[in-house]
Amino acid sequence: MEKIVIIVGPTGVGKTSLSISLAKTFNGEIISGDSMQVYKEMNIGTAKVRNHEKEDIPHYLIDEFHFNEDYNVKVFQQKAREYIKLIQEHHHLPIICGGTGLYCKAAIYDYTFLEQAEDTSFMQFLQTCSHDELWSLLTIIDPKVCEVIHPNNKQRIIRALSMAHNGEKKSDIIEAQEHIPIFDVYVVGLTMEREHLYERINQRVDQMMADGLLDEIKQLVNKHEDVWSLQSFQGIGYKEWKPYFEGNATIEECVELIKKNSRNFAKRQYTWFRNQMQVHWYDIEDDHYKEEIQNDIKKYLGEE
RNA sequence: GGGGGGGUAGCGAAGUGGCUAAACGCGGCUGACUGUAACUCAGUUCCUUACGGUUCGGCGGUUCGAAUCCGUCCCCCCCCA
């Protein structure tokens, strides 16, 4: 079975730089497992790799979508797997690098996403329902998922309803799966002391401002009528600016919010990677963590 | 010096005799997550595994019972001088 390395961890630990150094030592090519870095023209706020940092390593799923397009797990999974194949045809090592937990898991686990026709009339119908109505509808249509979805989680309820409407219940799909990786994969997780991480995140946001985050936002705002409703603008570092452009917040307030949201996000990422996937963790505050990772990957690649 | 307001859990802020270890918000922590996932949602947050223990600026009273009433002391803010 062909091998894959995947790098995960919270925002700001240094996944990007590790991915490049691993790609160089192991002849790798990098696939981004990130829901925001796919968007062109969104560079500073997504902490995207700069071109000069890429060191001629091929990168995939970065700058592949226009910021007014939608992106989702299904699209990601399909493309990521195509690129894995492509890289293996090059006889190179696929390295998935990203912080979007669901995407990283979907790339390598036996998650399946069906073709789904847009049924706008049904979605509109759901919009007219109250929260309680949606929930009771779901308890009738797919009672089994109701054990897994919290009654308050409207977004998930609607998704489950539309899946059932599309012909396949969410509970059936999940039941049909084995919940195991379909690839031979080594998962590298980067971590560091929480407090230090938070400091680093704060500093990184300040650096983004110094690098011209606000200018980046202004340019995008001028290119589209209502950027704030775009999926790409739900990303941290972008959505927080809406009140500023509406005259309801200062720059400083927006920056603080971005820092806070980034910290909260980092915590959620930990929760995902600790509990949803089998990760080999490395503390970047250990002096020799890079060598350890390289040695462990060498061993992993040497196994047959 | 005179007058007024105030000191409540990490922070903000309710509570003005028992139902209060103390609403609520923020922050923190933990968790869930299968097409918005940088999303959405849940739990928890004085100490203690528990029994229980210690709290509402300090000390001392009143009371069966006090964050809440009284006395006193300390600190902060505003106004007058």
Coordinates of C-alpha atoms (C1' of nucleotides) in Angstrom, one line a residue:
Chain A
M1 CA 0.0 0.0 0.0
E2 CA 1.3 3.4 -0.9
K3 CA 2.2 5.6 2.0
I4 CA 1.0 9.1 2.9
V5 CA 2.2 11.6 5.5
I6 CA -0.3 14.0 7.0
I7 CA 0.6 17.0 9.2
V8 CA -2.1 18.3 11.5
G9 CA -2.2 20.7 14.5
P10 CA -3.6 23.9 15.7
T11 CA -3.3 27.2 13.8
G12 CA 0.0 28.8 14.2
V13 CA 2.2 25.8 15.4
G14 CA 4.2 25.7 12.3
K15 CA 2.7 23.1 10.0
T16 CA 3.6 24.9 6.9
S17 CA 7.3 25.1 7.5
L18 CA 7.5 21.5 8.6
S19 CA 5.6 20.4 5.5
I20 CA 8.2 22.1 3.3
S21 CA 11.2 20.7 5.1
L22 CA 9.6 17.2 5.0
A23 CA 8.8 17.5 1.4
K24 CA 12.4 18.4 0.7
T25 CA 13.9 15.5 2.6
F26 CA 11.4 12.9 1.5
N27 CA 10.7 13.9 -2.0
G28 CA 7.2 15.0 -1.2
E29 CA 4.5 17.1 -2.7
I30 CA 2.1 19.0 -0.6
I31 CA -1.7 18.9 -0.6
S32 CA -3.4 21.6 1.6
G33 CA -6.0 20.2 4.0
D34 CA -7.3 23.6 4.7
S35 CA -10.7 25.1 4.0
M36 CA -9.6 28.6 3.5
Q37 CA -6.2 28.5 1.8
V38 CA -7.9 27.3 -1.4
Y39 CA -9.1 30.8 -2.1
K40 CA -7.1 33.1 -4.4
E41 CA -6.4 36.6 -3.2
M42 CA -6.9 35.6 0.4
N43 CA -3.3 35.3 1.5
I44 CA -2.5 37.2 4.6
G45 CA -5.5 36.3 6.7
T46 CA -5.3 32.6 5.8
A47 CA -1.6 32.5 6.7
K48 CA -1.0 30.9 3.3
V49 CA 2.4 29.8 2.2
R50 CA 4.2 32.5 0.3
N51 CA 5.5 31.6 -3.1
H52 CA 9.1 32.2 -2.1
E53 CA 8.7 29.8 0.8
K54 CA 7.5 26.9 -1.3
E55 CA 11.1 26.1 -2.4
D56 CA 9.8 24.6 -5.7
I57 CA 7.7 22.0 -3.9
P58 CA 4.5 21.5 -5.8
H59 CA 1.5 22.6 -3.7
Y60 CA -2.1 21.5 -4.4
L61 CA -5.5 22.9 -3.2
I62 CA -4.0 26.3 -2.6
D63 CA -5.2 29.2 -4.7
E64 CA -7.5 26.9 -6.7
F65 CA -10.8 28.7 -6.1
H66 CA -12.2 32.1 -6.6
F67 CA -13.3 33.7 -3.3
N68 CA -16.9 33.9 -4.5
E69 CA -17.0 30.1 -4.9
D70 CA -18.2 27.5 -2.4
Y71 CA -15.9 24.8 -1.2
N72 CA -16.8 21.8 0.8
V73 CA -15.6 18.4 2.1
K74 CA -16.9 16.5 -0.8
V75 CA -15.0 18.6 -3.3
F76 CA -12.0 18.6 -1.1
Q77 CA -12.1 14.8 -0.6
Q78 CA -12.4 14.2 -4.3
K79 CA -9.6 16.5 -5.3
A80 CA -7.3 15.5 -2.5
R81 CA -7.6 11.9 -3.6
E82 CA -6.9 12.8 -7.2
Y83 CA -3.8 14.6 -6.1
I84 CA -2.7 11.8 -3.9
K85 CA -2.9 9.5 -7.0
L86 CA -1.1 12.0 -9.1
I87 CA 1.7 12.5 -6.6
Q88 CA 2.1 8.7 -6.3
E89 CA 2.4 8.5 -10.1
H90 CA 5.3 10.9 -9.8
H91 CA 6.7 8.4 -7.3
H92 CA 6.8 11.1 -4.7
L93 CA 5.4 11.2 -1.2
P94 CA 2.0 12.8 -0.7
I95 CA 2.0 15.1 2.3
I96 CA -1.3 16.5 3.4
C97 CA -0.9 19.5 5.5
G98 CA -3.8 21.3 7.1
G99 CA -5.8 22.4 10.1
T100 CA -9.3 21.6 8.9
G101 CA -10.1 18.5 10.9
L102 CA -13.0 17.2 9.0
Y103 CA -11.2 17.6 5.7
C104 CA -8.1 15.9 6.8
K105 CA -10.1 13.0 8.2
A106 CA -12.3 12.8 5.1
A107 CA -9.2 12.6 2.8
I108 CA -8.0 9.4 4.4
Y109 CA -11.0 7.7 6.1
D110 CA -13.8 5.8 4.3
Y111 CA -16.1 8.8 4.5
T112 CA -18.4 8.9 1.5
F113 CA -20.3 11.8 0.2
L114 CA -23.1 11.3 -2.3
E115 CA -23.9 13.3 -5.4
Q116 CA -26.5 15.7 -4.3
A117 CA -28.9 17.7 -6.5
E118 CA -29.6 21.2 -5.4
D119 CA -33.3 21.2 -4.3
T120 CA -33.8 24.8 -3.6
S121 CA -37.5 24.5 -3.0
F122 CA -37.0 22.0 -0.3
M123 CA -34.3 24.1 1.3
Q124 CA -36.7 27.1 1.2
F125 CA -39.3 25.0 2.8
L126 CA -36.9 24.1 5.6
Q127 CA -36.2 27.8 6.1
T128 CA -39.9 28.4 6.8
C129 CA -39.9 25.8 9.6
S130 CA -39.3 26.6 13.2
H131 CA -36.4 25.0 15.1
D132 CA -38.8 22.7 16.9
E133 CA -40.5 21.7 13.7
L134 CA -37.2 20.8 12.1
W135 CA -36.3 18.7 15.0
S136 CA -39.6 16.8 15.2
L137 CA -39.4 16.3 11.4
L138 CA -36.0 14.7 11.8
T139 CA -37.2 12.4 14.6
I140 CA -39.7 11.0 12.2
I141 CA -37.5 10.9 9.1
D142 CA -34.3 9.7 10.5
P143 CA -34.7 8.9 14.2
K144 CA -31.3 7.2 14.4
V145 CA -29.3 10.3 13.7
C146 CA -31.2 12.1 16.4
E147 CA -29.2 10.1 18.9
V148 CA -26.1 11.7 17.5
I149 CA -27.2 15.3 16.7
H150 CA -28.0 17.7 19.5
P151 CA -31.5 19.2 19.3
N152 CA -30.1 22.7 19.4
N153 CA -27.8 22.1 16.5
K154 CA -30.0 23.5 13.8
Q155 CA -27.3 23.5 11.1
R156 CA -26.8 19.7 11.5
I157 CA -30.5 19.1 11.7
I158 CA -31.1 20.8 8.4
R159 CA -28.2 18.9 6.8
A160 CA -29.6 15.6 8.0
L161 CA -33.0 16.5 6.7
S162 CA -31.7 17.4 3.3
M163 CA -29.7 14.2 3.1
A164 CA -32.8 12.2 3.8
H165 CA -34.7 14.2 1.2
N166 CA -31.9 13.4 -1.3
G167 CA -32.6 9.7 -0.9
E168 CA -30.0 8.5 1.6
K169 CA -30.3 8.9 5.4
K170 CA -27.3 10.2 7.2
S171 CA -27.6 7.3 9.7
D172 CA -27.5 4.8 6.9
I173 CA -24.4 6.2 5.3
I174 CA -22.6 6.3 8.6
E175 CA -23.6 2.7 9.4
A176 CA -22.3 1.5 6.0
Q177 CA -18.8 2.7 6.9
E178 CA -16.0 1.0 8.8
H179 CA -14.6 4.3 10.2
I180 CA -11.1 3.4 9.3
P181 CA -8.4 5.0 7.2
I182 CA -8.4 3.6 3.6
F183 CA -4.8 4.7 3.1
D184 CA -1.5 3.7 4.8
V185 CA -0.9 7.0 6.6
Y186 CA 1.4 8.4 9.2
V187 CA -0.2 11.3 11.1
V188 CA 2.2 13.9 12.5
G189 CA 0.6 16.2 15.0
L190 CA 2.4 19.4 16.1
T191 CA 1.8 20.8 19.5
M192 CA 3.2 23.2 22.1
E193 CA 2.3 24.5 25.5
R194 CA -1.2 26.1 25.3
E195 CA -0.1 29.4 26.8
H196 CA 2.8 29.8 24.4
L197 CA 0.6 28.9 21.5
Y198 CA -1.8 31.6 22.4
E199 CA 1.0 34.1 22.6
R200 CA 2.2 33.0 19.2
I201 CA -1.2 33.3 17.7
N202 CA -1.6 36.9 19.1
Q203 CA 1.7 37.8 17.7
R204 CA 0.9 36.3 14.3
V205 CA -2.3 38.4 14.1
D206 CA -0.2 41.5 14.8
Q207 CA 2.2 40.4 12.1
M208 CA -0.7 39.9 9.7
M209 CA -1.8 43.5 10.3
A210 CA 1.8 44.7 9.7
D211 CA 1.8 42.7 6.5
G212 CA -1.3 44.5 5.3
L213 CA -4.3 42.4 6.2
L214 CA -6.6 45.4 6.2
D215 CA -5.5 46.3 2.7
E216 CA -6.2 42.8 1.6
I217 CA -9.7 43.0 3.0
K218 CA -10.3 46.4 1.4
Q219 CA -9.4 45.1 -2.0
L220 CA -11.7 42.1 -1.7
V221 CA -14.5 44.2 -0.4
N222 CA -14.3 46.4 -3.5
K223 CA -14.4 43.4 -5.8
H224 CA -17.6 42.0 -4.7
E225 CA -21.0 43.3 -3.7
D226 CA -21.5 41.6 -0.4
V227 CA -18.4 39.8 0.6
W228 CA -19.6 39.2 4.1
S229 CA -22.1 36.6 3.0
L230 CA -19.5 34.6 1.0
Q231 CA -18.4 31.3 2.4
S232 CA -14.8 32.4 2.1
F233 CA -15.5 35.4 4.3
Q234 CA -16.6 33.2 7.1
G235 CA -12.9 32.6 7.7
I236 CA -11.2 34.0 10.8
G237 CA -9.4 37.1 10.0
Y238 CA -12.0 38.1 7.5
K239 CA -15.5 37.9 9.0
E240 CA -14.5 40.0 12.0
W241 CA -14.1 43.1 9.8
K242 CA -17.7 43.5 8.9
P243 CA -18.5 45.8 11.8
Y244 CA -15.5 47.9 11.0
F245 CA -16.7 48.5 7.4
E246 CA -20.1 49.3 8.8
G247 CA -18.7 51.8 11.1
N248 CA -19.5 49.9 14.3
A249 CA -16.1 48.9 15.4
T250 CA -12.5 50.1 15.6
I251 CA -9.6 48.4 14.0
E252 CA -8.3 47.5 17.4
E253 CA -11.6 45.8 18.3
C254 CA -11.5 43.8 15.2
V255 CA -7.9 42.7 15.7
E256 CA -8.7 41.6 19.3
L257 CA -11.7 39.6 18.0
I258 CA -9.5 37.9 15.4
K259 CA -7.0 36.9 18.1
K260 CA -9.7 35.5 20.3
N261 CA -11.4 33.6 17.5
S262 CA -8.1 32.2 16.4
R263 CA -7.3 31.0 20.0
N264 CA -10.8 29.4 20.3
F265 CA -10.3 27.8 16.9
A266 CA -6.9 26.3 18.0
K267 CA -8.6 24.7 21.0
R268 CA -11.3 23.1 18.8
Q269 CA -8.6 21.8 16.5
Y270 CA -7.0 20.1 19.4
T271 CA -10.2 18.5 20.4
W272 CA -10.7 17.2 16.9
F273 CA -7.2 15.8 16.3
R274 CA -6.9 14.4 19.8
N275 CA -10.2 12.5 19.6
Q276 CA -11.0 11.9 15.9
M277 CA -7.7 10.7 14.5
Q278 CA -4.7 8.6 15.6
V279 CA -2.0 11.2 15.8
H280 CA 1.7 11.0 16.7
W281 CA 2.3 14.2 18.6
Y282 CA 5.5 16.2 18.6
D283 CA 6.1 19.1 20.8
I284 CA 7.8 21.9 18.8
E285 CA 9.3 23.2 22.0
D286 CA 11.5 20.1 22.2
D287 CA 14.9 20.9 20.7
H288 CA 15.0 17.8 18.4
Y289 CA 11.4 17.5 17.4
K290 CA 12.3 17.9 13.7
E291 CA 14.9 15.1 13.8
E292 CA 12.5 12.9 15.7
I293 CA 9.8 13.4 13.1
Q294 CA 12.2 12.7 10.3
N295 CA 13.5 9.6 12.0
D296 CA 10.0 8.3 12.6
I297 CA 8.9 9.0 9.1
K298 CA 12.0 7.3 7.8
K299 CA 11.1 4.2 9.8
Y300 CA 7.5 4.4 8.7
L301 CA 8.5 4.6 5.0
G302 CA 11.0 1.8 5.4
E303 CA 8.4 -0.6 6.7
E304 CA 6.8 -2.8 4.2
Chain B
rG1 C1' -12.5 69.2 55.3
rG2 C1' -18.0 68.6 53.4
rG3 C1' -21.5 65.7 50.3
rG4 C1' -22.6 61.4 47.2
rG5 C1' -21.6 56.6 44.9
rG6 C1' -19.0 52.1 45.3
rG7 C1' -15.9 47.5 46.8
rU8 C1' -19.5 40.2 45.0
rA9 C1' -16.0 34.1 42.1
rG10 C1' -10.2 35.2 36.6
rC11 C1' -12.9 39.9 34.6
rG12 C1' -17.7 42.6 34.0
rA13 C1' -22.2 42.5 36.6
rA14 C1' -27.0 40.9 39.4
rG15 C1' -28.5 39.9 44.1
rU16 C1' -30.3 43.8 49.5
rG17 C1' -32.3 38.5 55.8
rG18 C1' -33.5 31.8 54.7
rC19 C1' -35.5 28.7 48.3
rU20 C1' -27.7 31.5 47.3
rA21 C1' -21.7 28.5 46.3
rA22 C1' -24.3 33.1 44.7
rA23 C1' -28.4 35.0 38.2
rC24 C1' -26.3 36.6 33.6
rG25 C1' -22.3 38.0 30.2
rC26 C1' -17.1 37.5 29.0
rG27 C1' -12.8 34.8 29.4
rG28 C1' -10.9 29.7 30.5
rC29 C1' -11.3 24.4 30.3
rU30 C1' -13.6 19.8 28.3
rG31 C1' -16.3 17.4 24.6
rA32 C1' -19.4 16.4 20.0
rC33 C1' -18.6 16.8 14.9
rU34 C1' -19.5 12.6 7.8
rG35 C1' -21.3 18.7 2.0
rU36 C1' -21.0 26.3 5.7
rA37 C1' -16.3 22.6 9.6
rA38 C1' -11.6 28.9 10.4
rC39 C1' -18.7 26.2 10.7
rU40 C1' -22.3 24.6 14.2
rC41 C1' -23.5 22.7 18.9
rA42 C1' -23.0 20.7 24.1
rG43 C1' -21.0 20.5 29.1
rU44 C1' -18.1 22.7 32.8
rU45 C1' -15.8 26.8 35.7
rC46 C1' -14.5 28.7 44.7
rC47 C1' -11.7 24.1 47.1
rU48 C1' -12.7 18.7 47.4
rU49 C1' -13.0 12.1 43.8
rA50 C1' -16.7 12.1 47.7
rC51 C1' -18.5 13.2 52.6
rG52 C1' -17.7 18.0 53.2
rG53 C1' -15.1 22.8 53.6
rU54 C1' -14.2 28.1 52.8
rU55 C1' -16.6 32.6 50.5
rC56 C1' -19.3 38.3 48.7
rG57 C1' -13.0 44.6 51.1
rG58 C1' -11.1 43.7 56.8
rC59 C1' -12.7 43.1 61.9
rG60 C1' -16.6 43.0 65.4
rG61 C1' -21.9 42.7 66.4
rU62 C1' -27.5 41.7 65.8
rU63 C1' -30.2 37.2 64.4
rC64 C1' -32.3 30.4 64.9
rG65 C1' -30.2 32.2 60.1
rA66 C1' -26.3 37.6 56.9
rA67 C1' -23.4 39.0 50.5
rU68 C1' -27.9 41.2 52.4
rC69 C1' -29.2 44.7 59.0
rC70 C1' -25.8 47.6 62.8
rG71 C1' -20.8 49.5 64.3
rU72 C1' -15.9 50.3 63.0
rC73 C1' -11.6 50.3 59.9
rC74 C1' -9.2 50.1 54.9
rC75 C1' -9.5 51.1 49.7
rC76 C1' -11.7 53.3 44.9
rC77 C1' -14.7 56.9 42.0
rC78 C1' -17.5 61.6 41.5
rC79 C1' -19.0 66.5 43.2
rC80 C1' -18.2 70.8 46.5
rA81 C1' -14.2 73.2 49.4

